[in-house]
Amino acid sequence: MKDRALITGASRGIGAAIARALAAAGHPVIVNYQSNHAAAEQVASEIVQAGGQAELCGFDVRDATATRSALDRLLQDERPIGVCVNNAGIAHDAPFPGMSLADWESVTRTTLDGFFNVTQPLIMPMVRRKRGRIVNIASVSGVIGNRGQTNYSAAKAGLIGATRSLAQELAKRRVTVNAVAPGLIDTDMLKDAPVEEMLKVIPMKRLGRAAEVASLVRFLVSDEAEYITGQVIGINGGLV
Ligand code: NAP
C-alpha cells in the first residue's frame, strides 16, 4: 500500500489532476478544497469509480486553526500521510500602483501561510519514518516575474525559497522537498486571461494541460525520484 497523499486545492484544475494521477499510482488521496464541496466530491467519486481511494477534507489553508484541527484529525488515522502537495493558490493580478492590500494579502497568505500551515504539522511524522515527499506548486512567475503579478510572483518566489531551505533541513531524513513551476496551464485560473496574447510568447504555442503537471508530480513523489530534492522543475512549453 502506498502512502496517503494530501493535495491542497484538489477540487479543480491542477490539484484535481494531481489527485487523479496519484490515486491511479496507488496512493489513497485526501482531496482538500476551500469552498467548492460539489467539485471536490466529483473528483473523489471519479477516483473511487476508477478503483482508487479518496477522502474529502475541506479547509482554508490560510486559516491556521482550521488547518491544524483538520490535519490533527487526518493524522489520527493509522495510515501515515507520506506525500503533501501544496497546490492551493490564487491570483489577484493588478498593476502595482493599483494593487490593494487585500490583493497582496490574499495571494501571499494562500501560498505562504498555506505552505506553513499545511506542511509543518506533517513533517515530524515523516521525519520519524525517514520517508516523505513534499511538492510545492510554484509558478514561472515566481522564477522570472510577470508584470501585474507582484503579489503572486513574491508569493511563489517565497515558496521556492522555502522549498530550498526545507529540502536542506530534511535531506538526511530522506524527506524530499521540491517545487514545480508551471507556465500557463489551461485551468479556471486563466479564464479571464488574454490567452491569444500569451500564446505568442510560449515557444510550443499552446497552453499546458493539468494532466501534464500531474505526471511530473507523480514522478517526484515516486521512489524513483528519491535523489531529487531542493529543485525547482519548470513545465512550461519552453517559456523559460
Ligand atoms: P484553479 O483551477 O483556480 O484551482 C484552485 C484550487 O485551489 C481550487 O481547488 C480551490 O478550491 C483551491 N483553493 C484556493 N484557495 C484555497 C484556500 N485558501 N484553501 C484551500 N484551497 C484553496 O487553479 P489552478 O490553475 O489549478 O492552480 C493550481 C496551482 O497551480 C496554484 O498554486 C497556482 O498558482 C499554480 N499555477 C497555475 C498556473 C496556471 O496557468 N493555471 C500556472 C502556474 C502555477 P475551491 O474549488 O474550493 O475554490
XYZ file of C-alpha atoms and ligand atoms in Angstrom:
288
model
C 0.000 0.000 0.000
C 1.395 3.413 -0.954
C 1.399 6.339 1.471
C -1.630 8.592 1.781
C -1.228 11.815 -0.169
C -2.735 15.171 0.783
C -3.305 17.513 -2.160
C -4.461 21.022 -1.311
C -6.802 22.747 -3.741
C -7.731 19.465 -5.402
C -11.336 20.290 -6.290
C -10.375 21.752 -9.658
C -7.608 22.321 -12.178
C -4.066 21.167 -11.492
C -4.839 19.886 -7.983
C -7.676 17.683 -9.235
C -5.395 16.258 -11.931
C -2.707 15.559 -9.318
C -5.232 13.791 -7.089
C -6.334 11.605 -10.022
C -2.748 10.809 -11.031
C -1.586 9.934 -7.516
C -4.673 7.811 -6.913
C -4.031 5.978 -10.192
C -0.467 5.353 -8.977
C -1.906 3.659 -5.868
C -1.896 6.445 -3.253
C -5.019 6.888 -1.139
C -5.612 10.606 -1.691
C -7.009 13.341 0.537
C -8.823 15.880 -1.627
C -8.656 19.299 0.010
C -10.698 22.274 -1.176
C -11.720 25.658 0.156
C -15.417 26.057 -0.616
C -16.343 24.057 -3.711
C -17.586 20.918 -1.989
C -19.514 19.640 -5.020
C -16.482 19.796 -7.304
C -14.280 18.098 -4.707
C -16.894 15.378 -4.238
C -16.965 14.838 -8.000
C -13.163 14.422 -8.100
C -13.267 11.941 -5.213
C -16.108 9.937 -6.722
C -14.353 9.696 -10.109
C -11.262 8.387 -8.318
C -13.274 5.780 -6.426
C -15.111 4.726 -9.588
C -11.732 4.223 -11.268
C -10.720 1.860 -8.436
C -8.748 4.334 -6.306
C -9.176 5.601 -2.759
C -10.121 9.195 -1.950
C -11.402 11.113 1.050
C -12.544 14.720 1.206
C -11.187 17.263 3.636
C -12.269 20.872 3.204
C -10.365 23.650 4.942
C -8.979 27.066 4.107
C -5.185 26.742 4.065
C -4.883 30.387 5.207
C -6.654 29.560 8.460
C -4.029 28.133 10.827
C -6.530 26.891 13.415
C -8.883 25.214 10.957
C -5.978 23.649 9.084
C -4.384 22.354 12.282
C -7.576 20.737 13.517
C -8.243 19.120 10.115
C -4.688 17.760 9.997
C -4.870 16.505 13.590
C -7.959 14.504 12.583
C -6.241 13.162 9.453
C -3.111 12.230 11.404
C -5.131 10.081 13.811
C -5.599 7.561 11.014
C -3.077 4.746 11.359
C -2.102 5.098 7.685
C 0.604 7.789 7.562
C 0.488 10.812 5.292
C 3.731 10.440 3.344
C 3.012 12.849 0.499
C 1.988 16.506 0.690
C 1.327 18.548 -2.428
C 0.916 22.258 -1.670
C -1.122 23.229 -4.683
C -3.814 25.612 -3.367
C -3.192 29.013 -4.877
C -4.948 32.083 -6.189
C -4.008 35.067 -8.342
C -5.352 38.607 -7.936
C -3.465 40.493 -10.601
C -3.154 44.280 -10.715
C -0.517 46.798 -11.743
C 1.421 47.508 -8.560
C 0.308 51.137 -8.071
C -3.290 49.941 -8.056
C -2.731 46.791 -6.034
C -4.779 46.756 -2.826
C -3.583 45.407 0.483
C -6.350 42.809 0.171
C -4.930 41.652 -3.194
C -1.476 41.407 -1.648
C -2.570 39.588 1.490
C -4.996 37.124 -0.038
C -2.410 35.878 -2.548
C 0.630 35.810 -0.277
C -1.295 34.264 2.618
C -2.767 31.491 0.479
C 0.629 30.477 -0.884
C 2.965 31.172 2.042
C 0.803 30.805 5.171
C -0.847 27.881 3.360
C 2.525 26.203 2.877
C 3.414 26.659 6.554
C 0.014 25.716 7.983
C -0.262 22.525 5.952
C 3.326 21.321 5.830
C 4.576 21.994 9.356
C 2.314 19.509 11.196
C 3.082 16.778 8.644
C 6.866 16.973 8.906
C 7.661 15.227 12.207
C 5.724 12.071 11.313
C 7.660 11.962 8.004
C 10.978 12.543 9.783
C 10.250 9.733 12.253
C 9.530 7.341 9.383
C 12.521 8.624 7.370
C 10.238 8.845 4.393
C 8.288 11.665 2.806
C 7.615 13.743 -0.269
C 6.686 17.420 -0.311
C 5.882 19.036 -3.651
C 5.127 22.755 -3.803
C 3.336 24.121 -6.836
C 5.104 27.383 -7.604
C 4.985 29.181 -10.972
C 7.132 30.518 -13.771
C 6.047 33.882 -12.374
C 7.998 33.164 -9.180
C 11.101 32.358 -11.228
C 11.252 35.201 -13.758
C 8.485 37.583 -12.580
C 5.495 38.812 -14.551
C 4.016 42.273 -14.902
C 0.810 42.734 -12.930
C 1.721 39.850 -10.626
C 3.947 41.421 -7.975
C 1.930 39.727 -5.233
C 1.773 36.356 -6.985
C 5.455 36.412 -8.015
C 6.513 37.344 -4.482
C 4.437 34.520 -3.023
C 5.726 31.929 -5.475
C 9.354 33.086 -5.150
C 8.915 32.811 -1.375
C 7.589 29.294 -1.805
C 10.667 28.430 -3.858
C 12.927 29.765 -1.089
C 11.036 27.709 1.483
C 11.404 24.643 -0.751
C 15.171 25.007 -0.979
C 15.688 25.584 2.751
C 13.376 22.810 3.908
C 14.976 20.398 1.428
C 18.344 21.040 3.069
C 16.896 20.514 6.550
C 15.221 17.237 5.663
C 17.584 15.605 3.164
C 19.292 13.478 5.830
C 15.868 12.208 6.898
C 15.044 11.028 3.399
C 12.203 13.501 3.042
C 12.414 15.275 -0.307
C 11.085 18.769 -0.956
C 10.751 20.078 -4.500
C 8.906 22.805 -6.361
C 7.173 22.520 -9.690
C 6.976 25.767 -11.645
C 4.275 25.546 -14.311
C 3.994 28.017 -17.149
C 0.493 28.673 -18.477
C -1.822 25.772 -17.786
C -5.380 25.502 -19.077
C -7.483 25.829 -15.898
C -10.050 28.199 -14.360
C -7.152 30.404 -13.240
C -6.712 31.565 -16.841
C -10.406 32.137 -17.557
C -10.077 35.930 -17.741
C -6.532 35.953 -19.135
C -5.615 37.165 -22.654
C -4.779 33.664 -23.860
C -4.164 34.634 -27.527
C -1.531 37.163 -26.407
C 0.026 34.646 -24.053
C 0.365 32.002 -26.738
C 2.635 34.324 -28.706
C 5.337 34.078 -26.021
C 5.142 30.313 -25.484
C 7.591 28.546 -27.824
C 5.316 25.493 -28.051
C 2.359 27.748 -28.955
C -0.085 26.009 -26.678
C -1.180 26.023 -23.067
C -0.078 23.195 -20.819
C -2.526 20.615 -19.564
C -3.185 19.966 -15.879
C -2.556 16.260 -16.508
C 0.958 17.090 -17.742
C 1.780 18.862 -14.480
C 0.251 15.932 -12.591
C 2.544 13.449 -14.358
C 5.574 15.411 -13.194
C 4.285 15.458 -9.622
C 3.563 11.732 -9.785
C 7.212 11.170 -10.735
C 8.543 13.444 -7.975
C 6.631 11.533 -5.296
C 7.682 8.135 -6.644
C 10.508 6.002 -5.250
C 12.473 6.654 -8.462
C 12.784 10.328 -7.515
C 14.449 9.653 -4.163
C 17.664 11.566 -5.088
C 15.865 14.696 -6.326
C 15.444 17.350 -3.654
C 15.582 21.127 -3.367
C 14.853 21.528 -7.069
C 12.548 23.821 -8.999
C 11.345 21.986 -12.063
C 9.765 24.005 -14.848
C 6.952 22.700 -17.042
C 6.187 25.494 -19.452
C 6.422 24.645 -23.153
C 9.808 26.330 -23.384
C 8.730 29.666 -21.875
C 11.984 29.870 -19.895
P -7.735 26.792 -10.021
O -8.253 25.996 -11.164
O -8.210 28.183 -9.808
O -7.999 25.929 -8.666
C -7.583 26.454 -7.450
C -7.768 25.405 -6.381
O -7.243 25.915 -5.143
C -9.220 25.063 -6.105
O -9.292 23.695 -5.770
C -9.568 25.933 -4.885
O -10.611 25.379 -4.082
C -8.252 25.847 -4.143
N -8.034 26.923 -3.180
C -7.913 28.253 -3.424
N -7.723 28.922 -2.276
C -7.697 27.977 -1.288
C -7.561 28.027 0.128
N -7.381 29.200 0.759
N -7.611 26.867 0.820
C -7.790 25.684 0.198
N -7.940 25.572 -1.139
C -7.890 26.710 -1.863
O -6.143 26.903 -10.056
P -5.048 26.050 -10.870
O -4.769 26.741 -12.140
O -5.390 24.611 -10.849
O -3.789 26.328 -9.933
C -3.285 25.367 -9.025
C -1.913 25.836 -8.557
O -1.048 25.940 -9.691
C -1.909 27.204 -7.897
O -0.982 27.225 -6.840
C -1.448 28.119 -8.997
O -0.823 29.273 -8.501
C -0.458 27.213 -9.714
N -0.186 27.610 -11.098
C -1.193 27.662 -12.012
C -0.887 28.033 -13.325
C -1.928 28.114 -14.419
O -1.601 28.640 -15.505
N -3.135 27.615 -14.226
C 0.423 28.365 -13.663
C 1.409 28.296 -12.695
C 1.087 27.904 -11.406
P -12.193 25.717 -4.375
O -12.554 24.935 -5.620
O -12.897 25.230 -3.155
O -12.276 27.180 -4.598
